[in-house]
Every structure is written in structure tokens, then in C-alpha cells.
Amino acid sequence: MHINPERSARPDYGLLVRQVASILEGERDLTANAAQFSALVYDTLADLNWAGFYLTVPSKSGDGSDLLVGPFQGKPACARIPFGRGVCGATAVRRETIVVPDVHAFPGHIACDSASNSEIVIPLVKNGKLVGVFDIDSPLLNRFSDEDKAGLEAMVAAFLDATDC
């Protein structure tokens, strides 16, 4: 089960991957698992001001897809993000993790929370389908390292393995 260590800027990602599997064991629902996952990340990683999901939905215009806010921890967020817009939308199009050391230098950045200064967004791809993205914001510049990128990608993989989507 989840052990609540002090929030860490250098977490034990191996332990966190095991905790994801443990917390989600026996439940495959996307909403329930996404809520648990975002709470785990927000509770364990230091210096975050937002951690949560944007899920792929049809665009309101009927052309293409958007990202719609899902379970998260933090202040209220942008509700809908078109593919290609901001860091989340760029991640959805590229289907690769994007680490942004300074969001103010990212072309087209969407400022849902003016306190955010750095960001990492991991795509959620299952069976070749983009389910959405997992987005994390920090008030610190340069908050996310290569170690964070690899560790968070492993955690997201464990989430996807445990979840029907």
C-alpha cells in the first residue's frame, strides 16, 4: 500500500512504480485510477502546484480532438485544450513527453495558473490510441530532470497497465 514519505525533489521512482501497481490493484476504472494516480504524484513529488489528466475527447467543432480536464490535484485548470495548443496539446500531437524548463519561453504556452514556471507532460498511449496526457506543473524553473522524465514515464506505464481505457 501507499507509504507517505516526505515530498521529495528526488523520489524513489522504483518504489513509486510499485505503489502505483499496489494502489490500483483490483480496480480498472479510468476515472478512479486517474484520481488515485494524480493524488499519489501530487502527494509525493516536491514543488508541484498541479498534477493531473487531460483526456482525449471529440472537438466541440466536430473536427479532430481536444483534451478535456480529468482528475487532478491543484487549483482549477483550463477545461478544454485543442490538440496542438500549449504544452499539453503539443504532447498530444507529438505523442512524446515534453519537458519545459521555463513555460514562459514555450511558444503558445497556456497560463492556467500564473504561478507555474516549469512543466512536464507525458502522453497516455494505449494500444496505439492516445487516451490523453498527464500534466505536472511546478512553481520552480527547471524543476523536472531526465530522472523525473524516466521515472514519471514508468509510473504512467504502470497506470496504463492497470487501467481500462
PDB file of C-alpha atoms in Angstrom:
ATOM      1  CA  MET A   1       0.000   0.000   0.000  1.00  0.00           C
ATOM      2  CA  HIS A   2       0.991   3.647  -0.257  1.00  0.00           C
ATOM      3  CA  ILE A   3       3.659   4.811   2.155  1.00  0.00           C
ATOM      4  CA  ASN A   4       3.588   8.584   2.547  1.00  0.00           C
ATOM      5  CA  PRO A   5       7.217   9.692   2.673  1.00  0.00           C
ATOM      6  CA  GLU A   6       8.119  13.343   2.797  1.00  0.00           C
ATOM      7  CA  ARG A   7       7.654  15.012  -0.554  1.00  0.00           C
ATOM      8  CA  SER A   8      10.877  14.714  -2.465  1.00  0.00           C
ATOM      9  CA  ALA A   9      12.544  16.502  -5.344  1.00  0.00           C
ATOM     10  CA  ARG A  10      14.417  13.207  -5.942  1.00  0.00           C
ATOM     11  CA  PRO A  11      11.826  10.489  -5.303  1.00  0.00           C
ATOM     12  CA  ASP A  12      12.446   6.760  -5.439  1.00  0.00           C
ATOM     13  CA  TYR A  13      10.698   6.103  -8.737  1.00  0.00           C
ATOM     14  CA  GLY A  14      11.125   2.340  -8.443  1.00  0.00           C
ATOM     15  CA  LEU A  15       9.137   2.455  -5.205  1.00  0.00           C
ATOM     16  CA  LEU A  16       6.562   4.776  -6.759  1.00  0.00           C
ATOM     17  CA  VAL A  17       6.007   2.413  -9.707  1.00  0.00           C
ATOM     18  CA  ARG A  18       5.357  -0.400  -7.224  1.00  0.00           C
ATOM     19  CA  GLN A  19       2.996   1.872  -5.273  1.00  0.00           C
ATOM     20  CA  VAL A  20       1.058   2.683  -8.448  1.00  0.00           C
ATOM     21  CA  ALA A  21       0.542  -1.039  -9.048  1.00  0.00           C
ATOM     22  CA  SER A  22      -0.463  -1.574  -5.412  1.00  0.00           C
ATOM     23  CA  ILE A  23      -2.875   1.371  -5.194  1.00  0.00           C
ATOM     24  CA  LEU A  24      -4.582   0.490  -8.475  1.00  0.00           C
ATOM     25  CA  GLU A  25      -4.674  -3.284  -7.910  1.00  0.00           C
ATOM     26  CA  GLY A  26      -8.168  -4.677  -8.371  1.00  0.00           C
ATOM     27  CA  GLU A  27      -9.630  -1.535  -9.952  1.00  0.00           C
ATOM     28  CA  ARG A  28      -9.513  -0.891 -13.694  1.00  0.00           C
ATOM     29  CA  ASP A  29     -11.817   2.156 -13.984  1.00  0.00           C
ATOM     30  CA  LEU A  30     -10.174   5.113 -15.734  1.00  0.00           C
ATOM     31  CA  THR A  31     -11.675   7.841 -13.540  1.00  0.00           C
ATOM     32  CA  ALA A  32     -10.960   6.090 -10.241  1.00  0.00           C
ATOM     33  CA  ASN A  33      -7.417   5.163 -11.214  1.00  0.00           C
ATOM     34  CA  ALA A  34      -6.650   8.616 -12.632  1.00  0.00           C
ATOM     35  CA  ALA A  35      -7.841  10.222  -9.380  1.00  0.00           C
ATOM     36  CA  GLN A  36      -5.658   7.898  -7.302  1.00  0.00           C
ATOM     37  CA  PHE A  37      -2.656   8.368  -9.583  1.00  0.00           C
ATOM     38  CA  SER A  38      -2.792  12.166  -9.603  1.00  0.00           C
ATOM     39  CA  ALA A  39      -3.148  12.209  -5.800  1.00  0.00           C
ATOM     40  CA  LEU A  40      -0.104   9.930  -5.429  1.00  0.00           C
ATOM     41  CA  VAL A  41       2.050  12.116  -7.676  1.00  0.00           C
ATOM     42  CA  TYR A  42       0.921  15.375  -6.072  1.00  0.00           C
ATOM     43  CA  ASP A  43       1.457  13.950  -2.586  1.00  0.00           C
ATOM     44  CA  THR A  44       4.933  12.518  -3.225  1.00  0.00           C
ATOM     45  CA  LEU A  45       6.808  14.890  -5.517  1.00  0.00           C
ATOM     46  CA  ALA A  46       8.037  18.159  -4.062  1.00  0.00           C
ATOM     47  CA  ASP A  47       7.475  21.593  -5.554  1.00  0.00           C
ATOM     48  CA  LEU A  48       4.330  20.924  -7.587  1.00  0.00           C
ATOM     49  CA  ASN A  49       1.313  23.151  -7.969  1.00  0.00           C
ATOM     50  CA  TRP A  50      -0.705  20.934 -10.335  1.00  0.00           C
ATOM     51  CA  ALA A  51      -0.763  17.255 -11.322  1.00  0.00           C
ATOM     52  CA  GLY A  52      -3.482  15.712 -13.396  1.00  0.00           C
ATOM     53  CA  PHE A  53      -5.034  14.336 -16.519  1.00  0.00           C
ATOM     54  CA  TYR A  54      -6.380  15.746 -19.735  1.00  0.00           C
ATOM     55  CA  LEU A  55      -8.340  13.097 -21.641  1.00  0.00           C
ATOM     56  CA  THR A  56      -8.925  12.890 -25.390  1.00  0.00           C
ATOM     57  CA  VAL A  57     -12.460  13.819 -26.480  1.00  0.00           C
ATOM     58  CA  PRO A  58     -14.022  14.869 -29.791  1.00  0.00           C
ATOM     59  CA  SER A  59     -13.575  18.552 -30.575  1.00  0.00           C
ATOM     60  CA  LYS A  60     -16.625  20.751 -29.997  1.00  0.00           C
ATOM     61  CA  SER A  61     -16.340  21.862 -33.627  1.00  0.00           C
ATOM     62  CA  GLY A  62     -16.605  18.249 -34.749  1.00  0.00           C
ATOM     63  CA  ASP A  63     -13.194  18.332 -36.413  1.00  0.00           C
ATOM     64  CA  GLY A  64     -10.453  16.375 -34.659  1.00  0.00           C
ATOM     65  CA  SER A  65      -9.902  16.041 -30.933  1.00  0.00           C
ATOM     66  CA  ASP A  66      -9.439  18.117 -27.808  1.00  0.00           C
ATOM     67  CA  LEU A  67      -8.074  17.404 -24.357  1.00  0.00           C
ATOM     68  CA  LEU A  68     -10.689  17.700 -21.587  1.00  0.00           C
ATOM     69  CA  VAL A  69      -9.616  18.109 -17.962  1.00  0.00           C
ATOM     70  CA  GLY A  70      -9.924  14.939 -15.912  1.00  0.00           C
ATOM     71  CA  PRO A  71      -8.974  14.000 -12.352  1.00  0.00           C
ATOM     72  CA  PHE A  72      -6.287  16.279 -10.903  1.00  0.00           C
ATOM     73  CA  GLN A  73      -4.793  17.838  -7.783  1.00  0.00           C
ATOM     74  CA  GLY A  74      -4.245  21.597  -7.572  1.00  0.00           C
ATOM     75  CA  LYS A  75      -6.065  24.802  -8.435  1.00  0.00           C
ATOM     76  CA  PRO A  76      -8.843  24.887 -11.037  1.00  0.00           C
ATOM     77  CA  ALA A  77      -7.469  24.354 -14.527  1.00  0.00           C
ATOM     78  CA  CYS A  78      -8.225  25.076 -18.154  1.00  0.00           C
ATOM     79  CA  ALA A  79     -11.184  22.853 -19.038  1.00  0.00           C
ATOM     80  CA  ARG A  80     -10.510  22.150 -22.712  1.00  0.00           C
ATOM     81  CA  ILE A  81      -7.318  22.322 -24.749  1.00  0.00           C
ATOM     82  CA  PRO A  82      -7.232  21.821 -28.535  1.00  0.00           C
ATOM     83  CA  PHE A  83      -4.656  19.414 -29.915  1.00  0.00           C
ATOM     84  CA  GLY A  84      -1.539  21.371 -30.859  1.00  0.00           C
ATOM     85  CA  ARG A  85      -2.139  24.206 -28.360  1.00  0.00           C
ATOM     86  CA  GLY A  86       0.187  24.714 -25.390  1.00  0.00           C
ATOM     87  CA  VAL A  87       2.427  22.033 -23.901  1.00  0.00           C
ATOM     88  CA  CYS A  88      -0.431  19.558 -23.406  1.00  0.00           C
ATOM     89  CA  GLY A  89      -1.703  19.978 -26.960  1.00  0.00           C
ATOM     90  CA  ALA A  90       1.823  19.684 -28.373  1.00  0.00           C
ATOM     91  CA  THR A  91       2.362  16.477 -26.389  1.00  0.00           C
ATOM     92  CA  ALA A  92      -0.903  15.078 -27.764  1.00  0.00           C
ATOM     93  CA  VAL A  93       0.198  15.752 -31.348  1.00  0.00           C
ATOM     94  CA  ARG A  94       3.797  14.545 -30.911  1.00  0.00           C
ATOM     95  CA  ARG A  95       2.904  11.592 -28.631  1.00  0.00           C
ATOM     96  CA  GLU A  96       6.145  12.101 -26.748  1.00  0.00           C
ATOM     97  CA  THR A  97       6.983  13.529 -23.341  1.00  0.00           C
ATOM     98  CA  ILE A  98       7.761  17.227 -23.330  1.00  0.00           C
ATOM     99  CA  VAL A  99       9.794  18.792 -20.522  1.00  0.00           C
ATOM    100  CA  VAL A 100       9.662  22.592 -20.374  1.00  0.00           C
ATOM    101  CA  PRO A 101      12.220  24.223 -18.033  1.00  0.00           C
ATOM    102  CA  ASP A 102      10.587  27.663 -18.413  1.00  0.00           C
ATOM    103  CA  VAL A 103       6.974  27.711 -19.604  1.00  0.00           C
ATOM    104  CA  HIS A 104       7.182  31.430 -20.356  1.00  0.00           C
ATOM    105  CA  ALA A 105       9.644  30.607 -23.145  1.00  0.00           C
ATOM    106  CA  PHE A 106       7.389  27.919 -24.696  1.00  0.00           C
ATOM    107  CA  PRO A 107       5.607  29.260 -27.800  1.00  0.00           C
ATOM    108  CA  GLY A 108       1.846  29.171 -27.267  1.00  0.00           C
ATOM    109  CA  HIS A 109       2.021  28.244 -23.588  1.00  0.00           C
ATOM    110  CA  ILE A 110      -1.400  28.344 -21.909  1.00  0.00           C
ATOM    111  CA  ALA A 111      -1.174  30.023 -18.495  1.00  0.00           C
ATOM    112  CA  CYS A 112      -3.917  28.331 -16.476  1.00  0.00           C
ATOM    113  CA  ASP A 113      -2.016  29.208 -13.270  1.00  0.00           C
ATOM    114  CA  SER A 114       0.340  32.198 -13.344  1.00  0.00           C
ATOM    115  CA  ALA A 115       2.404  30.565 -10.573  1.00  0.00           C
ATOM    116  CA  SER A 116       3.558  27.779 -12.917  1.00  0.00           C
ATOM    117  CA  ASN A 117       7.110  28.146 -14.221  1.00  0.00           C
ATOM    118  CA  SER A 118       8.052  24.666 -15.450  1.00  0.00           C
ATOM    119  CA  GLU A 119       6.089  21.709 -16.756  1.00  0.00           C
ATOM    120  CA  ILE A 120       6.296  18.099 -17.856  1.00  0.00           C
ATOM    121  CA  VAL A 121       3.597  16.411 -19.933  1.00  0.00           C
ATOM    122  CA  ILE A 122       3.556  12.663 -20.630  1.00  0.00           C
ATOM    123  CA  PRO A 123       1.315  11.195 -23.370  1.00  0.00           C
ATOM    124  CA  LEU A 124      -1.060   8.365 -22.464  1.00  0.00           C
ATOM    125  CA  VAL A 125      -0.874   5.944 -25.371  1.00  0.00           C
ATOM    126  CA  LYS A 126      -2.541   2.529 -25.034  1.00  0.00           C
ATOM    127  CA  ASN A 127      -2.877   0.039 -27.880  1.00  0.00           C
ATOM    128  CA  GLY A 128      -1.785   2.751 -30.319  1.00  0.00           C
ATOM    129  CA  LYS A 129      -4.557   5.124 -29.172  1.00  0.00           C
ATOM    130  CA  LEU A 130      -3.910   8.476 -27.484  1.00  0.00           C
ATOM    131  CA  VAL A 131      -6.063   8.354 -24.340  1.00  0.00           C
ATOM    132  CA  GLY A 132      -4.843  11.757 -23.148  1.00  0.00           C
ATOM    133  CA  VAL A 133      -1.895  13.303 -21.313  1.00  0.00           C
ATOM    134  CA  PHE A 134      -0.639  13.522 -17.739  1.00  0.00           C
ATOM    135  CA  ASP A 135       0.419  17.078 -16.919  1.00  0.00           C
ATOM    136  CA  ILE A 136       2.528  18.320 -13.993  1.00  0.00           C
ATOM    137  CA  ASP A 137       3.304  21.966 -13.235  1.00  0.00           C
ATOM    138  CA  SER A 138       5.793  23.468 -10.801  1.00  0.00           C
ATOM    139  CA  PRO A 139       6.304  26.992  -9.493  1.00  0.00           C
ATOM    140  CA  LEU A 140      10.071  26.403  -9.833  1.00  0.00           C
ATOM    141  CA  LEU A 141      12.045  26.918 -13.022  1.00  0.00           C
ATOM    142  CA  ASN A 142      13.899  23.809 -14.262  1.00  0.00           C
ATOM    143  CA  ARG A 143      12.006  21.554 -11.823  1.00  0.00           C
ATOM    144  CA  PHE A 144      11.952  18.406 -13.985  1.00  0.00           C
ATOM    145  CA  SER A 145      15.106  16.403 -14.720  1.00  0.00           C
ATOM    146  CA  ASP A 146      15.848  13.499 -17.061  1.00  0.00           C
ATOM    147  CA  GLU A 147      15.453  11.258 -13.991  1.00  0.00           C
ATOM    148  CA  ASP A 148      11.966  12.699 -13.412  1.00  0.00           C
ATOM    149  CA  LYS A 149      11.098  12.158 -17.069  1.00  0.00           C
ATOM    150  CA  ALA A 150      12.121   8.483 -17.000  1.00  0.00           C
ATOM    151  CA  GLY A 151      10.526   7.862 -13.606  1.00  0.00           C
ATOM    152  CA  LEU A 152       7.239   9.534 -14.469  1.00  0.00           C
ATOM    153  CA  GLU A 153       7.070   7.695 -17.797  1.00  0.00           C
ATOM    154  CA  ALA A 154       7.499   4.407 -15.871  1.00  0.00           C
ATOM    155  CA  MET A 155       4.745   5.439 -13.451  1.00  0.00           C
ATOM    156  CA  VAL A 156       2.425   6.325 -16.341  1.00  0.00           C
ATOM    157  CA  ALA A 157       3.179   2.934 -17.949  1.00  0.00           C
ATOM    158  CA  ALA A 158       2.170   1.212 -14.683  1.00  0.00           C
ATOM    159  CA  PHE A 159      -1.009   3.334 -14.601  1.00  0.00           C
ATOM    160  CA  LEU A 160      -1.884   2.350 -18.187  1.00  0.00           C
ATOM    161  CA  ASP A 161      -1.192  -1.335 -17.486  1.00  0.00           C
ATOM    162  CA  ALA A 162      -3.600  -1.234 -14.531  1.00  0.00           C
ATOM    163  CA  THR A 163      -6.360   0.753 -16.263  1.00  0.00           C
ATOM    164  CA  ASP A 164      -9.002   0.071 -18.897  1.00  0.00           C
ATOM    165  CA  CYS A 165      -9.086   2.957 -21.337  1.00  0.00           C
TER     166      CYS A 165
END
